[in-house]
C-alpha atoms as an extended CHARMM CRD file, in Angstrom:
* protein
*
       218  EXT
         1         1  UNK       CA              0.0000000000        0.0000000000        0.0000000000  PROA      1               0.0000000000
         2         2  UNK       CA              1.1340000000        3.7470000000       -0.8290000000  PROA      2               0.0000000000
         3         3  UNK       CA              0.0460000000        6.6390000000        1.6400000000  PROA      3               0.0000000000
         4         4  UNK       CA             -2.1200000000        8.3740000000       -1.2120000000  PROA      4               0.0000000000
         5         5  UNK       CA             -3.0910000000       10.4620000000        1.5970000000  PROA      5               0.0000000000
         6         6  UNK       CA             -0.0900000000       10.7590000000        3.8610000000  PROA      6               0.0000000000
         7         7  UNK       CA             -0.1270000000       13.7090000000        6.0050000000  PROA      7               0.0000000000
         8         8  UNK       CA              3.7540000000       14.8650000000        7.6330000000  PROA      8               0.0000000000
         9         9  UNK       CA              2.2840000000       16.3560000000       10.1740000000  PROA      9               0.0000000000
        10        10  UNK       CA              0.7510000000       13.1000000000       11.3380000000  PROA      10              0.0000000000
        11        11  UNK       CA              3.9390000000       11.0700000000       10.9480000000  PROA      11              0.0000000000
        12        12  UNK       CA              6.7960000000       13.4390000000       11.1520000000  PROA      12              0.0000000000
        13        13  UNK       CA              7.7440000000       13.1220000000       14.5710000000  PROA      13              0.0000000000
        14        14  UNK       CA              8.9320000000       16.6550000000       15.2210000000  PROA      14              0.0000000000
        15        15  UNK       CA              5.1510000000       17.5440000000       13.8730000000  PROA      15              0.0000000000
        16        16  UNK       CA              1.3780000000       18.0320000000       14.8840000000  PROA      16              0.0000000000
        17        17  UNK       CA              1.4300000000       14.7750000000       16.3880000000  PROA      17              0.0000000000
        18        18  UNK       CA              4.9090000000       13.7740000000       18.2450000000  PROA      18              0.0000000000
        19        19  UNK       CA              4.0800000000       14.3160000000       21.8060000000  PROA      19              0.0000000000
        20        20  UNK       CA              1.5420000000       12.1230000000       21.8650000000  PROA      20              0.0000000000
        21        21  UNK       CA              3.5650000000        9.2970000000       19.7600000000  PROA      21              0.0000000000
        22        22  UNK       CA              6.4790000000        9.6440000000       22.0870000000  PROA      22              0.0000000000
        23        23  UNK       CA              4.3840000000       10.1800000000       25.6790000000  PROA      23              0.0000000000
        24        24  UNK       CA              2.6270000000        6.8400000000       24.4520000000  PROA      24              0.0000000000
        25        25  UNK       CA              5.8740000000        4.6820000000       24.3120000000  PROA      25              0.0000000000
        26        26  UNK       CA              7.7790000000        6.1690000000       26.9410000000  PROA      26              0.0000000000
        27        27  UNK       CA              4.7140000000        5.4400000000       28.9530000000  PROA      27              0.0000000000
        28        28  UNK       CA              3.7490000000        1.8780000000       27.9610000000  PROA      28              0.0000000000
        29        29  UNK       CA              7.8670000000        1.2880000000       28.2500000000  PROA      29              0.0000000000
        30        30  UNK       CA              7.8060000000        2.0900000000       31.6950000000  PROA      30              0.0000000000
        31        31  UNK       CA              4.9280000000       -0.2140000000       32.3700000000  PROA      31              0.0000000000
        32        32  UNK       CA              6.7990000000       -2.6140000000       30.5130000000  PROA      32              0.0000000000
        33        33  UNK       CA             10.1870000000       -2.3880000000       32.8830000000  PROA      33              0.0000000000
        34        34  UNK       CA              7.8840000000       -2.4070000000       35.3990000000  PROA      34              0.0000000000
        35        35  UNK       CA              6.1950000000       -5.6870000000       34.8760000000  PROA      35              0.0000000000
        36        36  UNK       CA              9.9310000000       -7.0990000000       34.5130000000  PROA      36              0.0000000000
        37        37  UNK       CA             10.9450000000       -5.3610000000       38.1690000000  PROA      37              0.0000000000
        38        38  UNK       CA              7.8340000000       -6.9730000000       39.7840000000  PROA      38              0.0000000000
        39        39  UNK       CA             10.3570000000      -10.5420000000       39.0560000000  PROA      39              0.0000000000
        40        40  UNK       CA             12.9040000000       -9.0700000000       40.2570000000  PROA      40              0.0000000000
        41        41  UNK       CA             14.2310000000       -9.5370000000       36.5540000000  PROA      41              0.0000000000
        42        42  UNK       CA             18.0420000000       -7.1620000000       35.7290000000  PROA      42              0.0000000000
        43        43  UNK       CA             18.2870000000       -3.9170000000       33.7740000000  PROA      43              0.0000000000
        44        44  UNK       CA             18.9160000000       -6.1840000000       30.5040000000  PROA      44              0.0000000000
        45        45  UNK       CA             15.4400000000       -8.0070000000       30.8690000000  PROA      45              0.0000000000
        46        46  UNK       CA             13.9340000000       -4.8510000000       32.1880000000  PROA      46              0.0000000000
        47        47  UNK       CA             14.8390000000       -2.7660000000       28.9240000000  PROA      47              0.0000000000
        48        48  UNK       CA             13.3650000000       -6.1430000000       26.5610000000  PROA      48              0.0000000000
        49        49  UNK       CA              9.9900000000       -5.9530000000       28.3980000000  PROA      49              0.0000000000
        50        50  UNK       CA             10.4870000000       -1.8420000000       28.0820000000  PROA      50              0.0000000000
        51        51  UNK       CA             11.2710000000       -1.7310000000       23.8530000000  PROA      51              0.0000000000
        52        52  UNK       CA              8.5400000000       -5.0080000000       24.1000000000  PROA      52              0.0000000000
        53        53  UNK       CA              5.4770000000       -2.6610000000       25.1040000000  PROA      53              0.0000000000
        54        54  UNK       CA              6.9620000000        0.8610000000       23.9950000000  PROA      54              0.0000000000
        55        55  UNK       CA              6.9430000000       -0.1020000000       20.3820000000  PROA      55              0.0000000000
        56        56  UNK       CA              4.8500000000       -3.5580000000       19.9080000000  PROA      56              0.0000000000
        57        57  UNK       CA              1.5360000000       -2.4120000000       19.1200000000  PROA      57              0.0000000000
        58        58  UNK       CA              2.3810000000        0.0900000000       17.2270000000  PROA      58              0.0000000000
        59        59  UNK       CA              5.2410000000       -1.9920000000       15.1890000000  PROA      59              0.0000000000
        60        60  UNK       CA              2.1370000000       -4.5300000000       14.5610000000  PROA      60              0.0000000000
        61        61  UNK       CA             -0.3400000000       -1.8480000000       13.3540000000  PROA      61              0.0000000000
        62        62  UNK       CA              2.7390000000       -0.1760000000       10.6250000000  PROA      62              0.0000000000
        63        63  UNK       CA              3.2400000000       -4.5450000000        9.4890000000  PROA      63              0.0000000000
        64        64  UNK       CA             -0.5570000000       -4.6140000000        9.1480000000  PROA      64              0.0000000000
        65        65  UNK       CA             -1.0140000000       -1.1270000000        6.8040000000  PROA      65              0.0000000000
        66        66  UNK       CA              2.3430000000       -1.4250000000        5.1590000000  PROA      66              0.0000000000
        67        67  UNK       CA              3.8310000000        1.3430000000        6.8400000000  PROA      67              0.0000000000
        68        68  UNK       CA              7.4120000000        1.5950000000        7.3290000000  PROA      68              0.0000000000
        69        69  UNK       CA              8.0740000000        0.5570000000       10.9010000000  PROA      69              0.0000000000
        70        70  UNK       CA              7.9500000000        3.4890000000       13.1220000000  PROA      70              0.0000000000
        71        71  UNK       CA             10.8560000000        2.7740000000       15.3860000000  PROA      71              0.0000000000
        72        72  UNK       CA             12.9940000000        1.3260000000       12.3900000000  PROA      72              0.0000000000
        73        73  UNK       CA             13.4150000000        4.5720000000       10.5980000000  PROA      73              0.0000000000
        74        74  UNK       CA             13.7240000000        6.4730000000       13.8950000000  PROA      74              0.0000000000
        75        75  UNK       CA             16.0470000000        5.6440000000       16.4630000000  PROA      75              0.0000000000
        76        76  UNK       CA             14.7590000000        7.9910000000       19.5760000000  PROA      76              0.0000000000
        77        77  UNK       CA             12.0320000000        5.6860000000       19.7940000000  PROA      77              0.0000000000
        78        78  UNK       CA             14.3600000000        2.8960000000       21.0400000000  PROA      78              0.0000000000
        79        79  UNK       CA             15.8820000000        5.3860000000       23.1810000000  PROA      79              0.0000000000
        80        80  UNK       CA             12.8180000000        6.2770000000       24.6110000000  PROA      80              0.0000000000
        81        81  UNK       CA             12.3520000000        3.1310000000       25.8450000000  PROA      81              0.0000000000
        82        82  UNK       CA             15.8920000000        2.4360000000       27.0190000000  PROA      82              0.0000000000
        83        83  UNK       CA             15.4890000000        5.4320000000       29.0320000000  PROA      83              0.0000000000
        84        84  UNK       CA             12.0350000000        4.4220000000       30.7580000000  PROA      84              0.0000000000
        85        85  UNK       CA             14.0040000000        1.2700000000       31.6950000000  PROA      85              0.0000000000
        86        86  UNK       CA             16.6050000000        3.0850000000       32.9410000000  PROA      86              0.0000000000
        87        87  UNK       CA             13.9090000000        5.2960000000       35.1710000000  PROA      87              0.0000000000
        88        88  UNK       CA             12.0180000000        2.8990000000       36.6130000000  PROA      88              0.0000000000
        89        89  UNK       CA             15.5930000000        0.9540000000       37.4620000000  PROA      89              0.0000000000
        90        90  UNK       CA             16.7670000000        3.7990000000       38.9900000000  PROA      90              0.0000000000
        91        91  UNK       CA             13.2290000000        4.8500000000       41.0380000000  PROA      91              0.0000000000
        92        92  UNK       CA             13.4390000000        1.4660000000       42.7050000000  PROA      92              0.0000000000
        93        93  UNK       CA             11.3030000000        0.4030000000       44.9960000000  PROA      93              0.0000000000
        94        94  UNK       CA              8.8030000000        3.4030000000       46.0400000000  PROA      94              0.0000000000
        95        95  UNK       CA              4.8980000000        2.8290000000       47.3820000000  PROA      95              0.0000000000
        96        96  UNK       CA              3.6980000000        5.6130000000       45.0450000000  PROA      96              0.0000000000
        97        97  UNK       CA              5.4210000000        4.0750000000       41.9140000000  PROA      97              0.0000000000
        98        98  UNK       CA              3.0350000000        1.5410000000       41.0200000000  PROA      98              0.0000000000
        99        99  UNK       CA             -0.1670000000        3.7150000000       41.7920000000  PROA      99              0.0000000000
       100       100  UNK       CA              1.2070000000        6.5430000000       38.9430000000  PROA      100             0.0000000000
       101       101  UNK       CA              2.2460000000        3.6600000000       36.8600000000  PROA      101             0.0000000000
       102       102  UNK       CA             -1.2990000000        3.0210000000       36.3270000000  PROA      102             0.0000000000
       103       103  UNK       CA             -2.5290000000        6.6680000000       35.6930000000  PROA      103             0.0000000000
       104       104  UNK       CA              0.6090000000        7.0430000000       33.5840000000  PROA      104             0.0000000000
       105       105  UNK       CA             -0.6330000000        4.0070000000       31.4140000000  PROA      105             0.0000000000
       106       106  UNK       CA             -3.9860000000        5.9240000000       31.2990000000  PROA      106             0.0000000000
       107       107  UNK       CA             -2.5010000000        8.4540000000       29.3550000000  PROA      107             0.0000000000
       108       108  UNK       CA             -0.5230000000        6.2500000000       26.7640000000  PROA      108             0.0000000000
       109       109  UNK       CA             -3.7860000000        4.2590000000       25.7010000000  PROA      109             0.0000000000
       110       110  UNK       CA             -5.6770000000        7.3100000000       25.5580000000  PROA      110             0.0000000000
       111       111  UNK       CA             -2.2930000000        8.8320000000       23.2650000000  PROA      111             0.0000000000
       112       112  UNK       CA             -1.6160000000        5.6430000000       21.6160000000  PROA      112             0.0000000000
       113       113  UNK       CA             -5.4020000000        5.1970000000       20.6750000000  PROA      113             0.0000000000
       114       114  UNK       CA             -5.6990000000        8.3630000000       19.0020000000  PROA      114             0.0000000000
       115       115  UNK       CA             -2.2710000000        8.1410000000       17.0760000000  PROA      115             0.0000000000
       116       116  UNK       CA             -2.6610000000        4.8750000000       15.9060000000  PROA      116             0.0000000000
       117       117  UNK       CA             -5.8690000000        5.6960000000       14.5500000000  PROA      117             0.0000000000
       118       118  UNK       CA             -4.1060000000        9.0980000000       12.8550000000  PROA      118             0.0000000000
       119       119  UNK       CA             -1.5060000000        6.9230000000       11.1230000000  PROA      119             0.0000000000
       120       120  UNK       CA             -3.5220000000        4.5850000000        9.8200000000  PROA      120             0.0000000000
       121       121  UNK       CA             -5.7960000000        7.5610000000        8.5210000000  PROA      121             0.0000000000
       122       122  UNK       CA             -2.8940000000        8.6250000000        6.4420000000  PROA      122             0.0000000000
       123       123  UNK       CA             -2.3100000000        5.9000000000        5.0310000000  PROA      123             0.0000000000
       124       124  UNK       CA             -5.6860000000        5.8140000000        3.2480000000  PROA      124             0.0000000000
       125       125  UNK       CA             -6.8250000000        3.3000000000        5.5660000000  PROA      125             0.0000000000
       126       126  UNK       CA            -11.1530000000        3.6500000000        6.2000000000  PROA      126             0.0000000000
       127       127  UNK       CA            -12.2100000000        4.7890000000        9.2580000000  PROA      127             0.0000000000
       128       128  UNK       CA            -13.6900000000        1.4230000000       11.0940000000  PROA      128             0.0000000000
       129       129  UNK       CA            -10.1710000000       -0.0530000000       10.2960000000  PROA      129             0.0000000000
       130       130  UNK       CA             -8.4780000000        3.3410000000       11.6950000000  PROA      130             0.0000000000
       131       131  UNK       CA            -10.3920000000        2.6530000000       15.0370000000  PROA      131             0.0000000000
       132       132  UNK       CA             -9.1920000000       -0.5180000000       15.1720000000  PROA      132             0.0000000000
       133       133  UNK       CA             -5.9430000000        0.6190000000       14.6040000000  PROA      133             0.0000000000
       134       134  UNK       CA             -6.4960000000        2.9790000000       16.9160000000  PROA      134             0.0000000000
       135       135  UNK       CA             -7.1200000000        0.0760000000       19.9130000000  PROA      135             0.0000000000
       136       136  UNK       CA             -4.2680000000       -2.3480000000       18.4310000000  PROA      136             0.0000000000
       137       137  UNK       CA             -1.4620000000       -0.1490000000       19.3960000000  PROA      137             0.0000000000
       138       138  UNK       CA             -2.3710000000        0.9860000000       22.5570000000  PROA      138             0.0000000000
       139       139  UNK       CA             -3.0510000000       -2.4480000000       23.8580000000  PROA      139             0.0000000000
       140       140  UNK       CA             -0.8420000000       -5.3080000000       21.6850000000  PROA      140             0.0000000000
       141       141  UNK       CA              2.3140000000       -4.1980000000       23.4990000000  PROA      141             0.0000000000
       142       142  UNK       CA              0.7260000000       -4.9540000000       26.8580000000  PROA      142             0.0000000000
       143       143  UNK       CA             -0.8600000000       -7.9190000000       25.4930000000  PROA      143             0.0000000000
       144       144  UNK       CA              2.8630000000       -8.9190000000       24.7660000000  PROA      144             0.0000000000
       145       145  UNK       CA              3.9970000000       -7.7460000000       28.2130000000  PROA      145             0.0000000000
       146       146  UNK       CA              1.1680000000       -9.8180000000       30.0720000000  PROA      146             0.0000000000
       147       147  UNK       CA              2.5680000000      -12.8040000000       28.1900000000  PROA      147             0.0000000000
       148       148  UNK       CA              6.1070000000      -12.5450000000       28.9840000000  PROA      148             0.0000000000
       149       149  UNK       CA              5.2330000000      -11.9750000000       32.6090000000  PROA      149             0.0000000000
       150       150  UNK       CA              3.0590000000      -14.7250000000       32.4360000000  PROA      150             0.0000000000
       151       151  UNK       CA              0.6140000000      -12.5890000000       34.0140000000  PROA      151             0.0000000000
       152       152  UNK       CA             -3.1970000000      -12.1610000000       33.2720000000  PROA      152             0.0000000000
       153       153  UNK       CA             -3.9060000000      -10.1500000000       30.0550000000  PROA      153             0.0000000000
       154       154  UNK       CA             -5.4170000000       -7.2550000000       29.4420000000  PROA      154             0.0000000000
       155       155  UNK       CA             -8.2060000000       -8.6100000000       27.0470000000  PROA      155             0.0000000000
       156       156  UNK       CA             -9.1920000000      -10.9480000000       29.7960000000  PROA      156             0.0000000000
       157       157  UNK       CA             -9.7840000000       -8.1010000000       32.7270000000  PROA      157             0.0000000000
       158       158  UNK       CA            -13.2720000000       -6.5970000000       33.1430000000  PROA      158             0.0000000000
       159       159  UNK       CA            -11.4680000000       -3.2650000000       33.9990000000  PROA      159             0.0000000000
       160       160  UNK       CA            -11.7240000000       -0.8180000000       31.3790000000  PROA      160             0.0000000000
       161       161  UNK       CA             -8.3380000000       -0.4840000000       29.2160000000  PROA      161             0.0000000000
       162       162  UNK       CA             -9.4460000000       -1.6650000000       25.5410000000  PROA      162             0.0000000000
       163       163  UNK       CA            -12.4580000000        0.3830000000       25.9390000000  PROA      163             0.0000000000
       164       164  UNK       CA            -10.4330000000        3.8390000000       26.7800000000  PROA      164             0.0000000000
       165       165  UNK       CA             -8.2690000000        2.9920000000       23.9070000000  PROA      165             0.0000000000
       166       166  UNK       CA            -11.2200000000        2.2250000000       21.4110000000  PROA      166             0.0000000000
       167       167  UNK       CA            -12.9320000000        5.1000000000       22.7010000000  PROA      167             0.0000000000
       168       168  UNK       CA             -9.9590000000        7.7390000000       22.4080000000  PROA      168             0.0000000000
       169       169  UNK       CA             -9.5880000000        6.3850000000       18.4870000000  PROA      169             0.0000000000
       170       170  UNK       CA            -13.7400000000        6.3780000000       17.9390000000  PROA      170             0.0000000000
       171       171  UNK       CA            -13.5980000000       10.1140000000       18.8530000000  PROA      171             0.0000000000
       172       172  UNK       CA            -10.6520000000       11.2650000000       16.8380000000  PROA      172             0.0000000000
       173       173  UNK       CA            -12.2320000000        9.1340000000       13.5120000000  PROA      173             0.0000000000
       174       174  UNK       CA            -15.4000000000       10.6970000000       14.1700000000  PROA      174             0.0000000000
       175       175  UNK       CA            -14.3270000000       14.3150000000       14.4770000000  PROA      175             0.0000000000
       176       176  UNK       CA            -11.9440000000       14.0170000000       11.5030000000  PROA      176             0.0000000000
       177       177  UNK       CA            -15.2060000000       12.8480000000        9.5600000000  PROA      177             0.0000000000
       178       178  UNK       CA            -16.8490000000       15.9750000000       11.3980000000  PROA      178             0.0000000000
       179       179  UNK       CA            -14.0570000000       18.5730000000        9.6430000000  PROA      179             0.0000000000
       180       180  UNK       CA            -12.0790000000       18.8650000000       12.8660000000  PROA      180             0.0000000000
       181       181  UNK       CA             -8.3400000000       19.6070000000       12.3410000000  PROA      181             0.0000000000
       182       182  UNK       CA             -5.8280000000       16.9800000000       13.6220000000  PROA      182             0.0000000000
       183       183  UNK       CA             -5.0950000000       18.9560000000       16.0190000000  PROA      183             0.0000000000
       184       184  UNK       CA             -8.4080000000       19.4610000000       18.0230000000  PROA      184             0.0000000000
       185       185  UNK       CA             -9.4980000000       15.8740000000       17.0820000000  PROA      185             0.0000000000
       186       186  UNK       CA             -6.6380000000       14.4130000000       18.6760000000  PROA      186             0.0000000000
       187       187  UNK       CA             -6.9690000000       16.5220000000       21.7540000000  PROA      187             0.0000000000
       188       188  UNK       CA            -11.2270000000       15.3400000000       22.0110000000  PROA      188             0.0000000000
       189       189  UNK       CA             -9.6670000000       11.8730000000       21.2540000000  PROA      189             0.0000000000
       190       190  UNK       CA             -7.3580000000       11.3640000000       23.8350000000  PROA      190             0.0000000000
       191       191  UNK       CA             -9.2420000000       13.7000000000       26.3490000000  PROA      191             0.0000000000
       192       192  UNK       CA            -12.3170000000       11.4320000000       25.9670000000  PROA      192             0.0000000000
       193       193  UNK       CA            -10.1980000000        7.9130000000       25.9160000000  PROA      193             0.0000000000
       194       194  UNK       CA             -8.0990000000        9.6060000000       29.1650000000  PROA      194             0.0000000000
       195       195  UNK       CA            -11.6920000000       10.3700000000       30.7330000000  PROA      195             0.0000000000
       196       196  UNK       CA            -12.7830000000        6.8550000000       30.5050000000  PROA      196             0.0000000000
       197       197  UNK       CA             -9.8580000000        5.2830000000       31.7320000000  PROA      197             0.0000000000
       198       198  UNK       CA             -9.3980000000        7.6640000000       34.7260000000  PROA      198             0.0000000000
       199       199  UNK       CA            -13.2060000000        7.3010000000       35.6430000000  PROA      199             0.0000000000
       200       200  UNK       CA            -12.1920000000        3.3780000000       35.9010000000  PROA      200             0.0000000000
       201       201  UNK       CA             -9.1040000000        3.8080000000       38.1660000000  PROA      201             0.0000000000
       202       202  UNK       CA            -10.9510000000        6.3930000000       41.0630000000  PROA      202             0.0000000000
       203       203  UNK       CA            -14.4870000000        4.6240000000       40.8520000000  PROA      203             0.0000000000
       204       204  UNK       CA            -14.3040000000        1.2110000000       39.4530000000  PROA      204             0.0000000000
       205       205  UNK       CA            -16.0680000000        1.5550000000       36.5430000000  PROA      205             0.0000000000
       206       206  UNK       CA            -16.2850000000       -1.7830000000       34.7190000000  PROA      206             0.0000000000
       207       207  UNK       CA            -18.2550000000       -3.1300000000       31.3160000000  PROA      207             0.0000000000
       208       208  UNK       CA            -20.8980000000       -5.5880000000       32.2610000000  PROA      208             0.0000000000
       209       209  UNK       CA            -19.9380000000       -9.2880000000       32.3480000000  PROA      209             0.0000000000
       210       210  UNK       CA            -21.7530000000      -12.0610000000       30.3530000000  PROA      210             0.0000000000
       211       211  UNK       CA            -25.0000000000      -13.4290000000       32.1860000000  PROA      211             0.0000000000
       212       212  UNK       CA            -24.2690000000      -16.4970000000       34.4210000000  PROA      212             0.0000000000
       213       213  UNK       CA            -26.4270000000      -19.3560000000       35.4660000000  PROA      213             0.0000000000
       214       214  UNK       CA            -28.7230000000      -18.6040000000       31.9180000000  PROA      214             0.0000000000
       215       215  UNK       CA            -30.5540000000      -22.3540000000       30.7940000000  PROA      215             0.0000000000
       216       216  UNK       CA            -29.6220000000      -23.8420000000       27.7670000000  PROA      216             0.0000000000
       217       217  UNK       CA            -32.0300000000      -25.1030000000       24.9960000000  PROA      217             0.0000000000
       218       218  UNK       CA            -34.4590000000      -27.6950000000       25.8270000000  PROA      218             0.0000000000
């Protein structure tokens, strides 16, 4: 696929949208060095799960529209993450740390949710897709994490995470199609996704599960 549509300001990181790109992995990195200091893993293992969840979902979501691969044609991605590692490593053990961990992952799927969905919007991609995108890399690099830390997923928590992410890319698509400006749409995007996910950590919101105890046929 070509970017027809390609926009610089969307993918240019010194542009419209870089400090969302870079908040999201240096963010979801942290979370990712984290996860590897809750095993009391080293620095080395702690940087892997770090570049893991900085760059995974959105490494999947440039594979799946044919994108170059964000973090192979700039390096200060990789850095970013190095240096989250390093952070975390160097904050140590602190009873605060992993209570702004979690708000501080609020704000990557809210940022990763609307800049996935921008990217994939210029590359000509249609808007249900976009939103997909949108959700795909904010959450596949803590799906990843999960995995390696052989810890629960994120797909299989009733706490809202997916939904904040879906939610942050739903508004930007929709006030794009509305004439919006990158700009503003990825500010309502990310404010609304943020919302959600913030709403979830102070009160406990959570989707409804599946009925229990229903009959079957017959």
């Amino acid at each position: 696929m070509t970017a027809a549509v390609l926009d610089p300001e969307i993918v240019a990181p010194e542009r419209l949208l870089a400090v969302l790109d870079f908040a999201g992995v240096a963010v979801f990195a942290a979370t990712g060095a984290l996860a590897a200091a809750r095993l009391k893993q080293d620095l080395v293992t702690a940087a892997f799960f770090a570049a893991i969840t900085g760059v995974g979902g959105g490494t999947l979501r440039d594979l799946l529209i044919g994108a170059p691969v964000f973090w192979v044609q700039d390096w200060r991605y990789v850095a970013v993450c190095l240096a989250g590692a390093v952070a975390v490593w160097l904050i140590g053990p602190r009873p605060w740390r992993f209570r702004a961990l979690l708000w501080l992952d609020a704000v990557g799927l809210a940022a990763y949710g609307v800049i996935g969905a921008a990217k994939a919007e210029a590359w000509g991609v249609p808007p249900l897709i976009c939103i997909v995108m949108g959700a795909l890399t904010a959450c596949f690099g803590g799906v990843v994490r999960d995995l390696l830390a052989g810890q629960p997923s994120i797909l299989l928590r009733r706490e809202i995470t997916v939904s904040a992410a879906l939610l942050a890319a739903t508004a930007y698509v929709a006030a794009r199609a509305a004439g919006l400006g990158d700009w503003p749409a990825a500010l309502l995007g990310a404010g609304l996704g943020f919302a959600l996910r913030a709403g979830a950590l102070k009160w406990g919101w959570s989707l409804p599960a599946f009925p229990t105890g229903a009959r079957g046929p017959g």
